Structure formats: C-alpha cells, structure tokens
Short mmCIF file of C-alpha atoms in Angstrom, two decimals:
data_model
loop_
_atom_site.label_atom_id
_atom_site.label_comp_id
_atom_site.label_asym_id
_atom_site.label_seq_id
_atom_site.Cartn_x
_atom_site.Cartn_y
_atom_site.Cartn_z
CA GLY A 275 -0.20 0.29 0.12
CA LYS A 276 2.68 2.89 1.07
CA LEU A 277 4.54 1.35 -2.04
CA SER A 278 2.23 2.84 -4.01
CA VAL A 279 2.08 5.83 -2.86
CA PHE A 280 5.38 6.58 -2.30
CA GLY A 281 6.22 5.69 -5.60
CA THR A 282 4.16 8.65 -6.76
CA VAL A 283 5.02 11.15 -4.23
CA ASN A 284 7.99 10.44 -5.62
CA ASP A 285 7.83 10.68 -9.04
CA LEU A 286 6.64 14.24 -8.78
CA ALA A 287 9.23 15.38 -6.32
CA VAL A 288 12.70 13.93 -8.26
CA SER A 289 10.61 16.65 -10.42
CA GLY A 290 10.36 19.52 -8.54
CA ALA A 291 7.02 19.09 -7.46
CA ARG A 292 4.84 19.26 -4.51
CA PRO A 293 2.72 16.63 -4.78
CA PHE A 294 -0.95 17.88 -3.96
CA TYR A 295 -3.43 14.62 -5.24
CA ILE A 296 -3.29 11.46 -5.75
CA ALA A 297 -5.18 8.43 -7.62
CA CYS A 298 -5.82 4.64 -6.68
CA ALA A 299 -6.74 2.44 -8.77
CA ILE A 300 -7.74 -1.31 -6.61
CA ILE A 301 -7.58 -4.67 -9.37
CA MET A 302 -8.02 -8.02 -6.39
CA GLU A 303 -8.96 -11.00 -7.81
CA GLU A 304 -12.36 -12.64 -6.77
CA GLY A 305 -12.01 -13.62 -3.42
CA LEU A 306 -9.38 -12.22 -1.71
CA GLU A 307 -9.12 -12.29 2.13
CA TYR A 308 -11.41 -9.62 3.69
CA SER A 309 -8.16 -9.22 5.86
CA ILE A 310 -5.09 -8.85 3.10
CA LEU A 311 -7.37 -6.36 1.08
CA GLU A 312 -7.80 -4.06 4.61
CA LYS A 313 -3.86 -4.20 5.55
CA VAL A 314 -3.22 -2.42 1.84
CA ILE A 315 -5.59 0.03 2.96
CA GLY A 316 -4.85 1.21 6.59
CA SER A 317 -1.30 1.59 4.29
CA ILE A 318 -3.00 3.11 2.14
CA LYS A 319 -4.00 5.68 4.27
CA GLU A 320 -0.98 5.89 7.03
CA ALA A 321 1.39 6.79 3.57
CA ILE A 322 -1.42 9.10 2.61
CA ARG A 323 -1.37 11.23 5.62
CA GLU A 324 2.55 10.68 6.06
CA CYS A 325 2.76 12.35 2.67
CA GLY A 326 -0.05 15.30 3.63
CA ILE A 327 -1.46 15.13 0.54
CA GLU A 328 -5.25 14.04 -0.12
CA LEU A 329 -7.13 11.03 -1.97
CA VAL A 330 -9.53 12.69 -4.85
CA THR A 331 -10.94 9.35 -6.83
CA GLY A 332 -10.21 5.86 -7.55
CA ASP A 333 -11.97 3.06 -9.02
CA THR A 334 -12.27 -0.76 -7.80
CA LYS A 335 -12.62 -3.53 -10.02
CA VAL A 336 -12.71 -7.18 -8.99
CA VAL A 337 -11.52 -10.18 -11.26
CA GLU A 338 -11.53 -14.22 -12.22
CA ARG A 339 -8.94 -16.16 -9.98
CA GLY A 340 -6.01 -16.17 -10.96
CA GLY A 341 -6.48 -13.08 -13.29
CA ALA A 342 -4.42 -10.81 -10.89
CA ASP A 343 -2.07 -12.08 -8.98
CA SER A 344 -3.24 -11.34 -5.96
CA ILE A 345 -4.37 -7.25 -5.89
CA PHE A 346 -2.95 -4.88 -8.18
CA ILE A 347 -2.64 -1.11 -7.42
CA ASN A 348 -3.02 1.35 -9.73
CA THR A 349 -2.44 5.30 -8.57
CA SER A 350 -1.27 8.65 -9.86
CA GLY A 351 -0.48 11.80 -8.36
CA ILE A 352 -0.47 15.67 -9.29
CA GLY A 353 1.04 18.24 -8.10
CA GLU A 354 2.44 21.56 -8.06
CA ILE A 355 6.42 22.59 -9.37
CA LEU A 356 7.87 25.21 -7.31
CA ASP A 357 8.87 28.24 -8.45
CA GLY A 358 11.90 28.60 -10.22
CA CYS A 359 12.77 25.03 -10.65
CA ALA A 360 13.34 24.53 -13.83
CA LEU A 361 15.47 20.86 -13.95
CA SER A 362 15.61 18.96 -16.76
CA PRO A 363 18.91 16.48 -18.30
CA LYS A 364 19.66 19.14 -20.39
CA LYS A 365 21.32 21.22 -18.55
CA ILE A 366 23.65 18.64 -17.67
CA GLN A 367 27.48 20.13 -17.75
CA PRO A 368 31.20 17.95 -17.64
CA GLN A 369 31.97 18.16 -14.43
CA ASP A 370 28.70 17.77 -12.19
CA ARG A 371 28.44 15.38 -9.92
CA ILE A 372 26.06 13.23 -8.98
CA ILE A 373 25.14 12.52 -5.43
CA ILE A 374 22.85 9.73 -3.69
CA ASN A 375 21.44 9.59 -0.86
CA GLY A 376 22.16 6.45 0.61
CA ASN A 377 22.56 2.94 0.66
CA ILE A 378 21.20 1.19 -2.47
CA ALA A 379 19.56 -2.60 -3.36
CA ASP A 380 18.43 -2.39 -0.31
CA HIS A 381 14.43 -2.79 -1.41
CA GLY A 382 14.79 -4.95 -4.31
CA MET A 383 16.98 -7.89 -1.95
CA SER A 384 14.77 -7.36 0.63
CA ILE A 385 11.50 -7.80 -1.17
CA PHE A 386 13.40 -10.62 -2.85
CA SER A 387 14.52 -12.47 0.97
CA ALA A 388 10.82 -12.32 2.15
CA ARG A 389 9.63 -13.78 -0.76
CA GLU A 390 11.12 -16.62 -1.51
CA ASN A 391 11.57 -17.50 2.27
CA LEU A 392 15.20 -18.19 1.58
CA GLY A 393 15.78 -18.40 5.42
CA PHE A 394 19.07 -15.16 5.58
CA HIS A 395 19.15 -13.89 9.96
CA SER A 396 19.93 -10.32 8.12
CA GLU A 397 18.54 -6.68 8.78
CA ILE A 398 17.68 -6.60 5.36
CA LYS A 399 14.66 -3.77 5.56
CA SER A 400 13.39 -1.33 2.21
CA ASP A 401 14.23 1.90 1.56
CA CYS A 402 10.85 2.63 0.98
CA ALA A 403 10.15 6.73 1.64
CA ASN A 404 8.72 10.12 1.33
CA LEU A 405 11.18 11.94 0.42
CA TRP A 406 10.17 15.17 -1.15
CA ASP A 407 10.56 16.69 2.60
CA LEU A 408 14.39 16.12 1.84
CA ILE A 409 14.47 17.12 -1.95
CA GLN A 410 11.80 20.13 -1.02
CA THR A 411 15.01 20.85 1.41
CA ILE A 412 17.51 20.67 -1.21
CA LEU A 413 15.16 22.82 -3.82
CA LEU A 414 14.12 25.50 -1.32
CA ASN A 415 18.39 25.62 0.03
CA PHE A 416 19.91 24.57 -4.09
CA ARG A 417 17.23 25.92 -6.46
CA GLY A 418 19.95 26.62 -8.57
CA SER A 419 22.05 24.79 -8.06
CA ILE A 420 20.62 21.29 -8.04
CA ARG A 421 20.76 19.84 -12.47
CA PHE A 422 18.41 16.75 -12.42
CA MET A 423 17.43 14.33 -10.09
CA ARG A 424 16.14 11.34 -10.56
CA ASP A 425 14.80 7.57 -8.28
CA PRO A 426 16.85 4.08 -9.22
CA THR A 427 13.36 2.44 -8.75
CA ARG A 428 12.92 -0.25 -12.41
CA GLY A 429 16.33 -1.57 -12.96
CA GLY A 430 18.16 0.27 -10.17
CA LEU A 431 21.50 2.86 -10.34
CA ALA A 432 23.25 1.41 -13.18
CA THR A 433 20.19 2.11 -15.63
CA THR A 434 19.16 5.34 -14.37
CA LEU A 435 22.61 6.20 -15.04
CA ASN A 436 22.35 4.69 -18.57
CA GLU A 437 18.91 6.70 -19.29
CA LEU A 438 20.16 10.06 -18.47
CA SER A 439 23.54 8.78 -20.24
CA GLN A 440 21.48 8.71 -23.22
CA LEU A 441 19.13 11.46 -22.55
CA CYS A 442 21.80 14.11 -21.94
CA GLY A 443 24.56 12.74 -25.04
CA LEU A 444 27.30 12.90 -21.83
CA GLY A 445 29.54 9.90 -20.36
CA ILE A 446 29.56 9.45 -16.51
CA LEU A 447 32.03 7.67 -14.70
CA LEU A 448 31.28 5.90 -10.96
CA ASP A 449 33.58 5.38 -8.34
CA GLU A 450 32.55 2.29 -6.63
CA LYS A 451 34.83 2.77 -3.13
CA GLU A 452 31.67 5.62 -3.00
CA ILE A 453 28.65 4.02 -3.32
CA PRO A 454 27.16 3.17 -0.53
CA ILE A 455 25.35 -0.41 0.01
CA ALA A 456 24.69 -2.29 3.70
CA GLU A 457 27.23 -5.31 3.90
CA ASP A 458 23.94 -7.77 4.81
CA THR A 459 22.36 -6.42 2.07
CA LYS A 460 26.55 -6.66 -0.11
CA ALA A 461 26.46 -10.55 0.70
CA LEU A 462 22.86 -11.67 0.49
CA CYS A 463 23.47 -10.12 -3.18
CA GLU A 464 26.73 -12.29 -3.52
CA ILE A 465 25.59 -15.57 -2.99
CA LEU A 466 23.20 -14.62 -5.44
CA GLY A 467 24.78 -13.86 -8.11
CA PHE A 468 22.70 -10.74 -8.60
CA ASP A 469 24.57 -6.76 -9.14
CA PRO A 470 23.95 -4.99 -6.03
CA LEU A 471 24.25 -1.70 -8.80
CA TYR A 472 20.59 -2.88 -10.93
CA ILE A 473 18.28 -4.30 -8.22
CA ALA A 474 15.60 -1.39 -6.85
CA ASN A 475 15.56 1.45 -5.29
CA GLU A 476 12.67 2.73 -3.58
CA GLY A 477 13.25 5.62 -0.84
CA LYS A 478 16.28 6.85 -2.72
CA VAL A 479 17.16 9.73 -5.33
CA VAL A 480 20.02 11.18 -8.02
CA LEU A 481 20.92 13.94 -7.97
CA ILE A 482 23.45 16.55 -10.53
CA VAL A 483 25.05 18.59 -9.06
CA ASP A 484 27.44 21.31 -9.83
CA LYS A 485 30.31 20.85 -8.77
CA GLU A 486 30.46 24.31 -7.38
CA ALA A 487 27.01 23.54 -4.97
CA SER A 488 28.28 19.82 -5.02
CA GLU A 489 29.81 19.78 -0.85
CA LYS A 490 27.21 22.17 0.73
CA VAL A 491 24.44 20.13 -0.57
CA LEU A 492 25.86 16.94 0.66
CA ASP A 493 26.23 18.70 4.24
CA ILE A 494 22.34 19.66 3.60
CA MET A 495 22.04 16.36 3.07
CA LYS A 496 23.37 14.87 5.46
CA LYS A 497 21.00 16.89 8.01
CA HIS A 498 17.92 15.39 6.54
CA PRO A 499 17.11 11.66 8.31
CA LEU A 500 16.79 10.29 5.29
CA GLY A 501 20.30 11.30 3.62
CA LYS A 502 21.93 10.01 6.80
CA ASN A 503 24.55 7.87 4.69
CA SER A 504 24.61 10.52 0.89
CA ARG A 505 27.61 9.93 -0.59
CA ILE A 506 28.90 11.36 -3.96
CA ILE A 507 29.32 8.90 -6.02
CA GLY A 508 30.74 10.52 -9.21
CA GLU A 509 30.69 13.09 -12.46
CA ILE A 510 29.96 13.60 -15.92
CA ILE A 511 32.53 13.20 -18.06
CA SER A 512 32.20 15.14 -21.63
CA GLU A 513 34.61 11.67 -22.79
CA GLN A 514 32.77 8.69 -23.93
CA LYS A 515 30.02 10.00 -24.42
CA SER A 516 26.14 8.21 -23.86
CA ARG A 517 28.41 5.77 -21.72
CA VAL A 518 28.31 5.16 -17.87
CA TYR A 519 31.64 3.72 -16.63
CA LEU A 520 32.44 2.00 -12.67
CA LYS A 521 35.85 2.19 -11.58
CA SER A 522 36.26 -0.46 -9.18
CA LEU A 523 37.70 -1.39 -5.99
CA THR A 524 40.94 -2.30 -8.36
CA GLY A 525 41.51 0.32 -10.09
CA GLY A 526 40.32 -0.54 -13.41
CA THR A 527 37.59 0.89 -15.56
CA ARG A 528 34.71 -1.10 -16.90
CA ILE A 529 31.44 0.06 -18.88
CA LEU A 530 27.73 -0.31 -16.67
CA ASP A 531 25.06 -1.63 -19.75
CA MET A 532 21.40 -0.76 -19.05
CA LEU A 533 19.56 -3.72 -17.61
CA THR A 534 19.80 -6.63 -20.18
CA TYR A 535 17.37 -9.46 -18.25
CA GLU A 536 13.85 -9.98 -16.82
CA GLN A 537 14.85 -7.88 -13.61
CA MET A 538 14.61 -9.66 -10.30
CA PRO A 539 12.58 -9.48 -7.84
CA ARG A 540 9.41 -7.67 -10.10
CA ILE A 541 7.78 -5.19 -7.62
CA CYS A 542 6.08 -3.29 -10.36
#
C-alpha cells in the first residue's frame, strides 16, 4: 500500500513538484481475503497522511481468480512545480557531481528474501520512503545548482544512470568505493549472484549537481534523516558520450550497460 503511494509522490518530487493529490485504483482477484485488503487500504491511508496529500478519486475492480496475482494497485498524482525550479537533463554539464542519499539495493533484496523465504538472518529492510521533505529541503536551499533528479527504482542505479547518460549525451564515471551499500545486502547479492547496481530502490534519489555546490548540498542532505548516508558517487564527463563507467575497487574501469535481463524481483 505505502509503496504505491510513495512511488507516485517520489516521481513528482524528483521532477521538482510539490505533491498535492493522488488517485488510486485497485484490481483484486475474486476471493481475496478481506484481511489482506484491509491491511493494504490501511497502509495506503497511513502513507497518504504521512505525505500530507489528498486522495481525490479512485476505482475498484474484481477479476476472476488467477487474473491479478491477488491484488494490483494503480496510482497517479498531481503536483505543482516549485517556483524557479526547472530540472532538465539538457542542463547537465561536464564535471557536475552525482549524489545519492544512501545505501542502494536494500528494497529489492528485502523483497526477494521475503518472497523466496530464504531464511537468511539479516537486517535487510526496504528503504521505501517519502522523499519529498528531503528533496524540498535541497531545492529550497540550492534550486539553481540542481540540474536533474531521478529515483533509481526499476533497474537500479546502473539503469537509471544509463538512461540519464543517453538523455544528456554525456558520459558518466562512477567510483565504486563511494557507492554506499550495507554489508548484509552486499553479502546476499554475492550469494545469489546479483549485481546491487541493478537492484531496485524505493527511497533513494540521484541528484546531478553543479560541482561548485556539491559539497554544500551533501552537507545539507546528511542533516536529514533520509540523507544521513549520502555520498558523492561520481561525475559527468565529456569523453565517451552516452556511456556509464565504473571505476572499480581494484583501480580498473568497466562499462556499466543497461539492464538486459528481467529484473528480480519484479515489483512494479
């Protein structure tokens, strides 16, 4: 429930828009247990209250058993762009810095572990969160220094940055040692053969920031509960246009391609 709300609110937030309204439609299978529906609706209600938005319209449909994987939730939101905020990949320039607000891959690996009942004793928890308050704080203090923002959800950090590189026509160089990842998440990815750079996140934002303001932006982010582990993880480069590169822990450099396989686990 809250994932559906936060996902839409975060899509608005990374566009520089204050979220105001949300629509919610639910498709459920015939025979769905009422306790499950009640739990989902309660989660939606709690998330809407946390975000300070209004649910203005919605719909409910029931389909035959086996037709909706128990329940599907569809949301859409409306927000208002902050004055003077015009984020665009066209504004990105060489030497701009790339910042992320914390650990990657927690959401995807927590979902996978729960679904597959793997039995690992770990502290991996979803990072699902409402990002608007953090993003609003950044924009109000550094509106002119933020070039662009994206939330690295489906396809993870690597796919998001590949899409961004193609949009702006410039290269991206990441520093692996600066990319934050929890030890439990890293260990689970290694055991299962997953690359954490391609695992979904739900409470993370990637910012492209003017080099001159990047350290100040980082300081502001670290003072927020959702940005305590923020890092500068790379920069925009003019060479090798529309390519993403990773400087590895061993000092070598490799290409990070787009996601070429079905993401596991599929969530949205």
